[in-house]
Amino acid sequence: MILETHQIRRSYQVKKIVFFILLCAAASPLALLHSEEVSRSKNFRLSQQTAAPGLTLPPAAAQVNGTVISTELLWNTLLAKAGSAVLNNLVDEALIEQAAGKKFGSKSAQAKIDKEIDAKIADLKKQFPDEKVFQEQLRSAGVRPEDLRRQIRMQIYRERLLKGKAKVSKEKVTKFFNENKQRFAAPPNEPVLTPEIQKSIESYLLQSKLEQEYAKLIKDLRDKAKIQIFLNN
């Protein structure tokens, strides 16, 4: 069922956001975006190797039968495998935040967004038995309350910047259904486009369209930005 596929995809997105928050919690400002400096995104310049300032870590990350796995080795391995991807996400976040600031930077607009964040967190808390369990889950995931608020704020920014740019017509929903009937019923049953299936298809197509529009938005923002990267792989 397309509904199950969409739910799995949504669950993956939630896990990815939590993982991203965990990484960003200890991240330092590695990228600087200045309108006065000229450096196109396609000409990223890598320079001096940087570590996270202010981050105090033990010299050994683990010990296996007397063999020490150093924190430096752990850090360098993480950096090599995920550093560029995480840094690019942080750059994208900075660009989104700047674009949103130009459109929704007024005190009244930010006050409305703050209320929306409060409402979303309140809805999230309803999924847990009580406040204590909710906070414990955040701590176990390495997510601070301010990190959660920031990620929700960024999601709101994305939604508002993309508002009206993605629409799905009934014709497209029907076409998708007709071309993928085998997904909705096993032979010999004849699939029927029920309201539930229609809603699931619409949600799936809308998400796909939003991802395309988001990619276009990021590309446009990067092309116009002056970006410098100070991190070696």
C-alpha positions in Angstrom: 0.0 0.0 0.0 1.1 3.5 -0.8 0.0 4.6 2.6 2.4 2.2 4.3 5.2 3.4 2.0 4.5 7.0 2.9 4.4 6.2 6.6 7.8 4.4 6.4 9.2 7.3 4.5 7.9 9.7 7.1 9.4 7.6 9.9 12.8 7.6 8.1 12.6 11.4 7.8 11.9 11.7 11.6 14.9 9.4 12.4 17.1 11.4 10.0 16.1 14.7 11.7 16.9 13.3 15.1 20.3 12.1 13.9 21.0 15.4 12.3 20.1 17.2 15.5 22.5 14.9 17.4 25.3 15.8 15.1 24.6 19.5 15.0 24.4 19.7 18.8 28.2 19.5 18.9 28.9 21.2 15.7 30.9 24.4 15.4 30.3 27.2 12.9 32.5 25.8 10.2 31.0 27.8 7.3 30.8 31.6 7.1 28.3 33.2 4.7 29.0 36.9 3.9 27.5 39.0 1.2 30.8 41.0 0.9 32.9 37.9 0.1 32.9 36.5 -3.4 33.1 32.7 -3.6 30.5 30.8 -5.7 29.2 27.5 -4.3 30.6 25.6 -7.3 34.1 26.9 -6.4 34.1 25.8 -2.7 37.5 26.4 -1.3 38.9 24.1 1.4 41.6 25.4 3.6 42.9 24.9 7.1 41.8 21.8 9.1 39.6 22.8 12.0 38.5 21.0 15.1 35.4 21.9 17.2 36.5 24.7 19.5 35.3 24.4 23.1 34.6 20.6 22.7 36.3 18.7 25.4 36.7 15.0 24.7 38.7 12.2 26.4 41.9 11.1 24.6 40.6 7.5 24.2 37.1 6.8 22.8 37.3 3.0 23.6 39.7 0.2 24.5 39.5 -3.3 23.0 41.7 -5.9 24.7 44.2 -3.3 25.6 44.1 -1.7 22.2 43.1 2.0 22.4 40.8 3.6 19.9 41.7 7.2 20.1 39.1 10.0 20.1 41.2 11.6 17.3 40.7 8.5 15.2 37.0 8.5 15.9 36.6 12.1 15.1 38.7 11.9 11.8 36.7 8.8 10.7 33.4 10.5 11.4 34.6 13.6 9.6 35.7 11.6 6.6 32.5 9.7 6.3 29.9 12.3 7.2 31.6 15.7 7.5 30.9 17.0 4.0 27.2 15.9 4.2 26.6 17.4 7.6 28.4 20.6 6.6 26.4 21.0 3.5 23.2 20.5 5.6 24.4 23.3 7.9 25.1 25.6 4.9 21.6 24.9 3.5 20.1 25.6 7.0 22.0 28.9 7.1 20.7 29.8 3.6 17.1 28.9 4.5 17.4 30.9 7.8 18.6 34.0 5.9 15.9 33.7 3.2 13.3 33.3 5.9 14.7 36.2 7.9 14.1 38.5 4.9 10.4 37.4 4.6 9.4 36.5 8.1 11.9 38.4 10.2 9.6 40.9 11.8 8.8 40.6 15.5 5.1 39.8 14.8 6.0 37.1 12.3 8.5 35.5 14.7 5.9 35.7 17.5 3.5 33.7 15.4 6.1 31.2 14.5 7.1 30.8 18.2 3.4 30.0 19.0 3.4 27.5 16.1 6.5 25.8 17.5 4.9 25.7 21.0 1.8 24.0 19.5 3.9 21.4 17.6 5.9 20.5 20.7 2.7 20.2 22.7 1.4 17.8 20.0 4.6 15.9 20.1 4.4 15.6 23.9 1.0 14.0 23.6 2.7 10.9 22.1 4.4 10.3 25.5 2.9 9.3 28.8 4.1 12.4 30.6 6.6 15.3 30.5 9.3 13.3 32.3 9.3 10.5 29.7 9.3 13.0 26.9 12.4 14.7 28.4 14.1 11.4 28.9 13.6 10.5 25.3 15.1 13.7 24.2 18.1 13.2 26.5 18.6 9.6 25.3 18.7 10.8 21.7 21.2 13.6 22.6 18.7 16.3 21.7 18.4 19.4 23.8 15.1 21.3 23.9 16.6 24.2 22.1 17.8 21.9 19.3 14.3 20.6 18.9 12.8 24.1 18.8 15.4 25.1 16.2 14.7 22.1 13.9 10.9 22.7 14.1 11.6 26.4 13.3 13.6 25.4 10.3 10.9 23.1 9.1 8.4 25.9 9.4 10.7 28.1 7.4 11.0 25.5 4.7 7.2 25.1 4.5 6.5 28.8 4.3 9.2 29.4 1.7 7.7 26.6 -0.4 4.1 27.5 0.2 2.0 27.4 -3.0 4.9 26.0 -5.1 3.7 22.4 -5.0 0.2 21.3 -6.0 -1.3 18.0 -7.0 -4.3 17.8 -9.2 -7.0 15.1 -9.1 -5.9 14.2 -12.7 -2.4 13.4 -11.5 -3.8 11.3 -8.6 -6.0 9.3 -10.9 -3.2 8.8 -13.4 -0.8 7.6 -10.6 -3.5 5.2 -9.4 -4.2 3.8 -12.9 -0.5 3.3 -13.6 0.1 1.6 -10.2 -3.0 -0.4 -9.5 -1.0 -3.5 -8.6 0.2 -1.6 -5.5 -3.3 -1.3 -4.1 -4.8 -4.7 -4.4 -3.7 -8.3 -5.0 -5.2 -10.3 -7.8 -8.0 -11.2 -8.4 -9.3 -8.2 -6.5 -9.9 -5.1 -8.5 -8.4 -2.0 -6.8 -10.7 0.9 -6.2 -9.7 4.5 -5.7 -11.1 5.0 -2.2 -10.9 8.4 -0.4 -8.2 6.9 1.8 -6.1 5.8 -1.1 -6.6 9.0 -2.9 -5.4 11.0 0.1 -2.4 8.8 0.5 -1.5 9.2 -3.2 -2.0 12.9 -3.0 0.3 13.1 0.1 3.0 11.0 -1.6 2.9 13.1 -4.8 2.9 16.3 -2.9 5.9 15.2 -0.8 7.8 14.3 -4.0 7.0 17.7 -5.6 8.0 19.5 -2.4 11.4 17.7 -2.5 11.9 18.8 -6.1 11.0 22.4 -5.3 13.2 22.4 -2.2 16.1 21.3 -4.3 15.4 24.1 -6.7 15.2 26.6 -3.9 18.5 25.5 -2.4 20.3 25.6 -5.7 19.0 29.1 -6.3 20.1 30.3 -2.9 23.5 28.7 -3.2 24.0 30.2 -6.7 23.4 33.7 -5.2 25.3 33.2 -2.0 28.9 33.9 -1.2 30.1 30.8 0.6 33.5 29.9 2.0 34.4 26.5 3.5 37.2 26.2 6.0 37.3 22.5 6.5 39.6 19.9 4.8 38.3 16.4 4.1 
